[in-house]
GROMACS .gro file of C-alpha atoms in nm:
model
  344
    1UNK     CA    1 -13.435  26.895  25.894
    2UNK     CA    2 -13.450  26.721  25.568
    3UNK     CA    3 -13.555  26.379  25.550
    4UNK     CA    4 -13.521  26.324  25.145
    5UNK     CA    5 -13.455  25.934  25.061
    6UNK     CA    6 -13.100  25.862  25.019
    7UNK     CA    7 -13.152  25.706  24.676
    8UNK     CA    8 -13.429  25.902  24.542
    9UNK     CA    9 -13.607  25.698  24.257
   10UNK     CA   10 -13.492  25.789  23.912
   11UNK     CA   11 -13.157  25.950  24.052
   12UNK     CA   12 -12.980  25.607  24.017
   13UNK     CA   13 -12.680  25.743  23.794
   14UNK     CA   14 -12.579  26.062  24.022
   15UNK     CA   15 -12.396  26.046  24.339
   16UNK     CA   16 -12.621  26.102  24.611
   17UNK     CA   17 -12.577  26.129  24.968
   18UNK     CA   18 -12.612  25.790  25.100
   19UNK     CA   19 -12.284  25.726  24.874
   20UNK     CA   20 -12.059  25.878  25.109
   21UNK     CA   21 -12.229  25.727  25.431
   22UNK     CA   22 -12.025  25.420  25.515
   23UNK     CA   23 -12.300  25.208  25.468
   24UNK     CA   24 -12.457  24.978  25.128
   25UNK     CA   25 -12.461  25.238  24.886
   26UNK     CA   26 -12.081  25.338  25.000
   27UNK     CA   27 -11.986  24.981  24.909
   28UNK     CA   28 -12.193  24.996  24.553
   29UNK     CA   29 -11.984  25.314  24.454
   30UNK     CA   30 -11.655  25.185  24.558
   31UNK     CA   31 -11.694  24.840  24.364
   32UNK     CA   32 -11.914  24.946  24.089
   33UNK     CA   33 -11.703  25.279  23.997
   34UNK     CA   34 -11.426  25.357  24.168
   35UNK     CA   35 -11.175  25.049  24.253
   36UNK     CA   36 -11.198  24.973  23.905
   37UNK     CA   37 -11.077  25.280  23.769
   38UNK     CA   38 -10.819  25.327  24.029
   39UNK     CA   39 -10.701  24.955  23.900
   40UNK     CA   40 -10.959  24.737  24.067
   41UNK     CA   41 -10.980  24.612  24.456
   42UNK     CA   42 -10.677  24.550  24.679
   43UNK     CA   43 -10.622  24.177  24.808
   44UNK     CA   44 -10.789  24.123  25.112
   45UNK     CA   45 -11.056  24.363  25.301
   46UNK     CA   46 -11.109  24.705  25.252
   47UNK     CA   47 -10.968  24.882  25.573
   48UNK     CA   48 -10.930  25.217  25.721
   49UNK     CA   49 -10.520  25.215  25.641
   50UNK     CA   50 -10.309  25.068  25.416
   51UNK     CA   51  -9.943  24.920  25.508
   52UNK     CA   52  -9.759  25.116  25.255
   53UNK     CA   53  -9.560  24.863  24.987
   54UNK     CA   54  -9.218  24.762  25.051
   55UNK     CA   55  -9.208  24.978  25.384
   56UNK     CA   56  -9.202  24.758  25.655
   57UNK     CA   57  -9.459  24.868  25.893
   58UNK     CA   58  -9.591  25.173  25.823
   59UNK     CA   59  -9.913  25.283  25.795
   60UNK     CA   60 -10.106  25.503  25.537
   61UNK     CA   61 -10.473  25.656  25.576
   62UNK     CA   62 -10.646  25.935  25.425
   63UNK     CA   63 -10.955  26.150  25.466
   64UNK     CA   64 -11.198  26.433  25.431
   65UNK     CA   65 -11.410  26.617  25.656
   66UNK     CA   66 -11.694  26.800  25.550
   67UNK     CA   67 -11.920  26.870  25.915
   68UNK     CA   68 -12.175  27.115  25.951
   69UNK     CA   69 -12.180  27.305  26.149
   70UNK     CA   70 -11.811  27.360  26.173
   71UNK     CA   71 -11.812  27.393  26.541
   72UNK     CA   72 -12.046  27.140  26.770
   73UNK     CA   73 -12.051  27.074  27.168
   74UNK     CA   74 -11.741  26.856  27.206
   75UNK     CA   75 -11.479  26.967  26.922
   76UNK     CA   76 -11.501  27.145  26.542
   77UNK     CA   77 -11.397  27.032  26.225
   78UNK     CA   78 -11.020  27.075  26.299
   79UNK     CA   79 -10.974  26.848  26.570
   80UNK     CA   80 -11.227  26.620  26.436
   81UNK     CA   81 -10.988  26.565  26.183
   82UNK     CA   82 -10.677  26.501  26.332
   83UNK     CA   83 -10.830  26.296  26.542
   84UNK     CA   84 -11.050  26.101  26.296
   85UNK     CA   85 -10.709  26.068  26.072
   86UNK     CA   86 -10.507  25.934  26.379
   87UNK     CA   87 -10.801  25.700  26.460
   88UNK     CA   88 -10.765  25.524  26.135
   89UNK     CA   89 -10.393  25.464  26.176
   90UNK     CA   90 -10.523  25.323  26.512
   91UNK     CA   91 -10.749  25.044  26.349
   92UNK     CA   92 -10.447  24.920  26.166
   93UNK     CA   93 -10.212  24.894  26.535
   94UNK     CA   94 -10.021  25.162  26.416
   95UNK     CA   95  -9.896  25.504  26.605
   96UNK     CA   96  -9.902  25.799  26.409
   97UNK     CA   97  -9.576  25.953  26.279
   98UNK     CA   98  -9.719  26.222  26.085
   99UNK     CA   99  -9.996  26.449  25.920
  100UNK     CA  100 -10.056  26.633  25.672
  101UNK     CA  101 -10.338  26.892  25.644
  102UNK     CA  102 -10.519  27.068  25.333
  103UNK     CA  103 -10.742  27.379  25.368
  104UNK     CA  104 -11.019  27.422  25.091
  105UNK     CA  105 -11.267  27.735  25.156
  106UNK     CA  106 -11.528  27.918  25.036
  107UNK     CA  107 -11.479  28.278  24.936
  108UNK     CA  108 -11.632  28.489  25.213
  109UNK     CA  109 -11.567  28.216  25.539
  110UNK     CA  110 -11.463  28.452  25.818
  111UNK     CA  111 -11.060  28.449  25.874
  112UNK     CA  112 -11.124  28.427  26.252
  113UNK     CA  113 -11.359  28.082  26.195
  114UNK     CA  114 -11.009  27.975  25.939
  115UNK     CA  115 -10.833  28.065  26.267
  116UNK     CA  116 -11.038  27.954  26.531
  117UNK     CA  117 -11.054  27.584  26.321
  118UNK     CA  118 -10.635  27.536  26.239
  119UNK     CA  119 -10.580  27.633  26.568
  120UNK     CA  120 -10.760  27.339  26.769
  121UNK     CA  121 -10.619  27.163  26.492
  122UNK     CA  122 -10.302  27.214  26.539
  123UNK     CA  123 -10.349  27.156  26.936
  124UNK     CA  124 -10.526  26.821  26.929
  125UNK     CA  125 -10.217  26.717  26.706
  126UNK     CA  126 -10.007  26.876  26.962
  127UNK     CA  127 -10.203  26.670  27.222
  128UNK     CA  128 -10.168  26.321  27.019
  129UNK     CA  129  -9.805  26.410  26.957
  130UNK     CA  130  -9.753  26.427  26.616
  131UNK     CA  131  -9.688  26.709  26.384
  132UNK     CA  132  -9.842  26.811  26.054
  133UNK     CA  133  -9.623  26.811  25.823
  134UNK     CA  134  -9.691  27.014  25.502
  135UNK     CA  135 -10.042  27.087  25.353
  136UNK     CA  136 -10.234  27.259  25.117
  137UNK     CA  137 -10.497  27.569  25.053
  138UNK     CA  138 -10.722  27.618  24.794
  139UNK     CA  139 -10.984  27.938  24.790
  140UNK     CA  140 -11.334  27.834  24.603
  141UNK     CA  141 -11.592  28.074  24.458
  142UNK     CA  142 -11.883  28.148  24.706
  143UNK     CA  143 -12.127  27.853  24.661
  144UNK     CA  144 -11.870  27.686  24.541
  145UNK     CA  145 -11.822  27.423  24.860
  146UNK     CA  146 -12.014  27.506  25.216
  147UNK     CA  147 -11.820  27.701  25.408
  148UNK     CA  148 -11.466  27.490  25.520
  149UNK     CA  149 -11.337  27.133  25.377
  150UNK     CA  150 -11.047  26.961  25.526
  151UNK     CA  151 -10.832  26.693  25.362
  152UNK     CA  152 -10.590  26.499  25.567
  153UNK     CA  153 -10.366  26.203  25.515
  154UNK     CA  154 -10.154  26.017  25.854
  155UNK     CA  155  -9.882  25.819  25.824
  156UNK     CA  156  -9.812  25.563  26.090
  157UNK     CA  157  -9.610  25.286  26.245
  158UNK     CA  158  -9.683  24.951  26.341
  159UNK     CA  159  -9.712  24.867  26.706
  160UNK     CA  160  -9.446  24.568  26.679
  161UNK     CA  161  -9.699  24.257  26.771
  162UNK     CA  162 -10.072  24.405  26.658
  163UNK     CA  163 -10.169  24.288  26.328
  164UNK     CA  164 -10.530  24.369  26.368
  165UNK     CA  165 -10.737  24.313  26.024
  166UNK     CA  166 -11.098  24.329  25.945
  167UNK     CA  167 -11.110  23.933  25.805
  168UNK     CA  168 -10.900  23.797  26.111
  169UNK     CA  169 -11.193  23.799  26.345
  170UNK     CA  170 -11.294  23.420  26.423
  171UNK     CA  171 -11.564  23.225  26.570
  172UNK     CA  172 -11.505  23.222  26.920
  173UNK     CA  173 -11.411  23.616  26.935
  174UNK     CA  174 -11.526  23.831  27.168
  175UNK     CA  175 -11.697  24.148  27.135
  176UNK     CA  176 -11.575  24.471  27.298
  177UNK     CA  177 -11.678  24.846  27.304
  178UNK     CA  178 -11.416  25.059  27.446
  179UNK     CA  179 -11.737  25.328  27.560
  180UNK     CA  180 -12.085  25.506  27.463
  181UNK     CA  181 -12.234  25.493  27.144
  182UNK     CA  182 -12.395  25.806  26.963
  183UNK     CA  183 -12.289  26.082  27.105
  184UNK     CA  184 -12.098  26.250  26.802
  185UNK     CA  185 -12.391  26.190  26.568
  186UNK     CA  186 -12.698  26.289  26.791
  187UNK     CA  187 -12.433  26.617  26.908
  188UNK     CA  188 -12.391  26.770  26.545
  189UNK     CA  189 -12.735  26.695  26.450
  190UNK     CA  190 -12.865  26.836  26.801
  191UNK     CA  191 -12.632  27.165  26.681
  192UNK     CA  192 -12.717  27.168  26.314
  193UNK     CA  193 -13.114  27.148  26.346
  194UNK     CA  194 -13.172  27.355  26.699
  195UNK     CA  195 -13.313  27.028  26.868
  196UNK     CA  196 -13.206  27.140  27.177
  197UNK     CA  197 -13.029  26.847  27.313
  198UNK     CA  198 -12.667  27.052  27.305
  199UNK     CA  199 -12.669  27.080  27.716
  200UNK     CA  200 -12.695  26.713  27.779
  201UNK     CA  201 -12.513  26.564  27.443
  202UNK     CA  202 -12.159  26.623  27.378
  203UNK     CA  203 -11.943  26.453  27.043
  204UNK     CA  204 -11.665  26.233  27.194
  205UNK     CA  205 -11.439  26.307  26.921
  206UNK     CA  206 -11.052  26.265  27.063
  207UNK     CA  207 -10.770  26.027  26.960
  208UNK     CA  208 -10.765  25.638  27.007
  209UNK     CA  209 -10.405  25.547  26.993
  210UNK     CA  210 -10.336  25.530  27.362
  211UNK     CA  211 -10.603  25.225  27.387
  212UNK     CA  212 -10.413  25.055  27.040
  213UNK     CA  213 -10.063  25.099  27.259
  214UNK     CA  214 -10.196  24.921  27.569
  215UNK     CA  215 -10.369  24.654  27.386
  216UNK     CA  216  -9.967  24.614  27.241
  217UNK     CA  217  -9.928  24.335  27.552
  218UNK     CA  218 -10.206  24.112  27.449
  219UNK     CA  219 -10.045  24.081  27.082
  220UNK     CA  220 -10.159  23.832  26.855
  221UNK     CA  221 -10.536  23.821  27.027
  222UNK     CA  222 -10.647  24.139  26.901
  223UNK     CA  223 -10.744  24.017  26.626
  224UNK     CA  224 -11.014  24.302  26.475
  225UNK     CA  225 -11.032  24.718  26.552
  226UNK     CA  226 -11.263  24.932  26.390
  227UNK     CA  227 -11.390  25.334  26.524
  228UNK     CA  228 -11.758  25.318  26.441
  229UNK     CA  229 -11.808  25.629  26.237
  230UNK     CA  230 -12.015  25.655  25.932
  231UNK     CA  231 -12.309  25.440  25.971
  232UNK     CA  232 -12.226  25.376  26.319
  233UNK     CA  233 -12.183  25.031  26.534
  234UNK     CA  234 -12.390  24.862  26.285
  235UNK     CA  235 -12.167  24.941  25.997
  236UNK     CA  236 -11.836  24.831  26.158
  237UNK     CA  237 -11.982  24.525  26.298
  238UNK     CA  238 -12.155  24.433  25.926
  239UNK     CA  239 -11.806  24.513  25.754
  240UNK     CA  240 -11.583  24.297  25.952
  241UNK     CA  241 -11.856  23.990  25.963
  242UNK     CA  242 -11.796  23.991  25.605
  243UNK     CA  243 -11.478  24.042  25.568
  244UNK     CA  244 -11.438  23.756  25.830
  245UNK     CA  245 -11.723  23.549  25.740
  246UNK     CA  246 -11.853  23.508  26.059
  247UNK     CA  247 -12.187  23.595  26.262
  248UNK     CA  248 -12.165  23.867  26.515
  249UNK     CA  249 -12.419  23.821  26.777
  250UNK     CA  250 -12.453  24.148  27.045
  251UNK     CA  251 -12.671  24.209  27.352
  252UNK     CA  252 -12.867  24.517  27.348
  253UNK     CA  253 -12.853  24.527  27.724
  254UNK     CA  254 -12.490  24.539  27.666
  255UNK     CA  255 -12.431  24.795  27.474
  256UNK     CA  256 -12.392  25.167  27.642
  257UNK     CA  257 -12.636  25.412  27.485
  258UNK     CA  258 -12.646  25.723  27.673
  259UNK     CA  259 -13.037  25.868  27.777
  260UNK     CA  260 -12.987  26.183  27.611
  261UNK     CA  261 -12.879  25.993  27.335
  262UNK     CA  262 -13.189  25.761  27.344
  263UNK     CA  263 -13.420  26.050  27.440
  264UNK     CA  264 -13.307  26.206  27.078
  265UNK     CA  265 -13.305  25.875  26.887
  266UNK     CA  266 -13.667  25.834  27.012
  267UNK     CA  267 -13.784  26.153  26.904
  268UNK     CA  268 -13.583  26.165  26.570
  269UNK     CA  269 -13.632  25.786  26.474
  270UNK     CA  270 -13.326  25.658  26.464
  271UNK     CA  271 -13.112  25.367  26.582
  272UNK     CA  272 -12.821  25.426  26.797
  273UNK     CA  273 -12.674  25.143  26.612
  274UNK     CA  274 -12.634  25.362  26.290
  275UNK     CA  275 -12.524  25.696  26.467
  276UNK     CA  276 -12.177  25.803  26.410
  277UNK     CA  277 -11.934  25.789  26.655
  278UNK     CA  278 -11.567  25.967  26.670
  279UNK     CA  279 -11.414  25.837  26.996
  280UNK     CA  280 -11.515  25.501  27.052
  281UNK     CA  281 -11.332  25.157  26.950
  282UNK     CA  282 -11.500  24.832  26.864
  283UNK     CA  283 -11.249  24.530  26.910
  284UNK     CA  284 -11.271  24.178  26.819
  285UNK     CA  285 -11.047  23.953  27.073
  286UNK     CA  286 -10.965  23.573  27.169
  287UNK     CA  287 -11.207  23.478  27.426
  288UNK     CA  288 -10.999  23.410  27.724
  289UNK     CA  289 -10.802  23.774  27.692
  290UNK     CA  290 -11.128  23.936  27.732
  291UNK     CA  291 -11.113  24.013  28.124
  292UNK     CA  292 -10.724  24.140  28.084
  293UNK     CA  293 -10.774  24.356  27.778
  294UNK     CA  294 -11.097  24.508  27.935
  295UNK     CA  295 -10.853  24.590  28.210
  296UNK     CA  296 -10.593  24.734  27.984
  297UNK     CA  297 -10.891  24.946  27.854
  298UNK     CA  298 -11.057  25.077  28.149
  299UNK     CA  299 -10.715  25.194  28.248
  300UNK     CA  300 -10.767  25.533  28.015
  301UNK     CA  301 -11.025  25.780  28.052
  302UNK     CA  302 -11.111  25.690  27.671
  303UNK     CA  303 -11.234  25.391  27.761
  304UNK     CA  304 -11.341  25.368  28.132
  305UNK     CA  305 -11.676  25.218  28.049
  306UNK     CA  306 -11.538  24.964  27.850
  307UNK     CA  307 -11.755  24.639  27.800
  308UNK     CA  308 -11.837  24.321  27.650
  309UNK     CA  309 -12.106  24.357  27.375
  310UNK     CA  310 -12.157  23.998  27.247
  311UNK     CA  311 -11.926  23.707  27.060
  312UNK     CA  312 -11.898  23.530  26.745
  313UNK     CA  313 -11.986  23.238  26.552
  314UNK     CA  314 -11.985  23.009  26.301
  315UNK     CA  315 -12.281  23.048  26.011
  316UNK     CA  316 -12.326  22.969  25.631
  317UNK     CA  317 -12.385  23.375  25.582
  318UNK     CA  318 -12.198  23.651  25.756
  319UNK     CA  319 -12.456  23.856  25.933
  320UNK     CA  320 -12.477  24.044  26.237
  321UNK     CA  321 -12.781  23.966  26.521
  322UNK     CA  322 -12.886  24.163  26.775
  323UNK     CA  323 -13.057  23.973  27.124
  324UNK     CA  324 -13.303  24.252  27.192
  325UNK     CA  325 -13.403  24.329  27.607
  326UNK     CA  326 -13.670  24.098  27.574
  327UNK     CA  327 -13.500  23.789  27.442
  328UNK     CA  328 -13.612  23.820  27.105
  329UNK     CA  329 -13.304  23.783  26.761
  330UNK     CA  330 -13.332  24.037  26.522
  331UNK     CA  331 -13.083  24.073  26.229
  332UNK     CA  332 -12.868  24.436  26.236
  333UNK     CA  333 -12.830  24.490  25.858
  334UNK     CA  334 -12.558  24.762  25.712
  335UNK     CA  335 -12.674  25.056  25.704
  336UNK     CA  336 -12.859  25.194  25.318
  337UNK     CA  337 -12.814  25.508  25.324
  338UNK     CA  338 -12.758  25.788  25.493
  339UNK     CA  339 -12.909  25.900  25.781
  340UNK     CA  340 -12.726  26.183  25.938
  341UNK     CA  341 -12.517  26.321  25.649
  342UNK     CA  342 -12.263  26.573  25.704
  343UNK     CA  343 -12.146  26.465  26.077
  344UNK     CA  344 -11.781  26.388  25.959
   0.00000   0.00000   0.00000
């Protein structure tokens, strides 16, 4: 397993790893290079979809998906991606309409792996009930790209009522976590590296929109979603304090970490907080809706362990804090770098 600095020193003008984790350096590239050659930043927060201009209520997102290995306990690379893609629609309160899916891969990838990957694809879109669309396929060189990339782009609609942002959390809010954290990050690295943790760790990559639809009652006190992927809980929490301006204050006694989970994060070093996630929802709501929207929640298999993590508050500096199991505060920062790359 490698465990090369993010940012080695020296390397300061080439992309690097930790630029496509979610985390610090993710936020340096985007405002240093790329918003201002694609025209400079949006208004408001950056979020996981985009209402499209002039069109009402729908919904835009895009991604890529890059995981090795292609195929981990729990799901692949195909439905990791429809799923990931629908999950982002999701964060905005929006059902997805439709997909689209683009193949690039490597001279020499097995047809049957090409086959084996579109097809549970093309069933978890079947499952979330929405079609792809149209889509691309480009062939590379061998060395050229590892093995399988997929590019995909959802459009979505609007549940009529949900306007959830990342800067409309408040002081007040509280805290949700519609399940484990983890369990997609410790599964592909488990797979990758031959730790051995594959019989007691599977990725809970699936869809999300079924929780955004029932939280559809509860309307205007919804007020934040995120999916903690790259850079885990700790990114999504740090990204919408900002954006908000708030201080997010969690229980670690709260939140659900799995043993195996915690059994590998012991060994490996890491902190559940940063581990990727793929089927998990964190949800910032008005205070007295928390006991009926943890109801809503615990309704779906998705999110029968739903719970309340912590609350927020007023302070000079966004940050998030984390009470620890012995009563001590210690500050959750975002995430440098990048810890577990290729998971997503």
């Amino acid at each position: 397993m490698s465990l090369d600095c993010p940012l080695p020193y020296g390397a300061h003008e080439l992309v690097q790893l930790g630029h496509g984790a979610g985390g610090r350096l993710t936020a340096e590239l985007l405002d240093r290079l790329v918003l201002p050659a694609l025209g400079g930043p949006p208004e408001g927060p950056l979020e996981d979809a985009s209402l499209l201009p002039r069109e009402g209520e729908l919904v835009v997102s895009t991604d890529s998906f890059v995981v090795s290995p292609l195929t981990f306990p729990g799901g692949d690379i195909g439905s990791l991606a429809v799923h990931g893609t629908v999950n982002d629609l999701a964060m905005r309160g929006a059902l997805p309409v439709a997909l689209t899916l683009a193949v690039i891969a490597e001279e020499g990838l097995p047809l049957g792996e090409l086959r084996s990957v579109l097809g549970s694809a093309g069933k978890a879109a079947h499952q979330a009930g929405v079609p792809i669309i149209t889509g691309d396929t480009k062939v590379v060189g061998r060395g050229a790209a590892d093995r399988l990339f997929l590019n995909t782009t959802g459009i979505g609609r609007r549940v009529p009522g949900l306007t959830p942002s990342a800067a409309r959390a408040r002081p007040g809010d509280a805290v949700l976590l519609s399940g484990p954290i983890g369990l997609h990050g410790t599964a592909v690295l488990s797979t990758r590296e031959g730790l051995g943790f594959e019989a007691d760790i599977v990725s809970d990559t699936r869809p999300l929109h079924r929780l955004v639809q029932a939280l559809a009652p509860f309307g205007g006190a919804v007020h934040s979603l995120r999916d903690p992927t790259r850079g885990g809980l700790a990114a999504s929490l740090n990204e919408i304090a900002c954006a908000s301006g708030i201080v997010v204050e969690i229980e670690e006694a709260a939140v659900p970490v799995p043993s195996a989970v915690a059994a590998a994060c012991d060994l490996l070093g890491l902190d559940p907080l940063v581990v990727a996630n793929e089927g998990c929802l964190v949800a910032f709501v008005a205070a007295d809706a928390t006991d009926a929207i943890l109801g809503a929640l615990r309704a779906y298999p998705e999110a029968e362990q739903a719970v309340r993590i912590g609350h927020c508050g007023e302070a000079a500096a966004a940050r998030v804090e984390l009470r620890t199991l012995i009563g001590a505060r210690r500050v959750v920062d975002m995430p440098l770098g990048e810890q577990l790359p290729r998971i997503c």
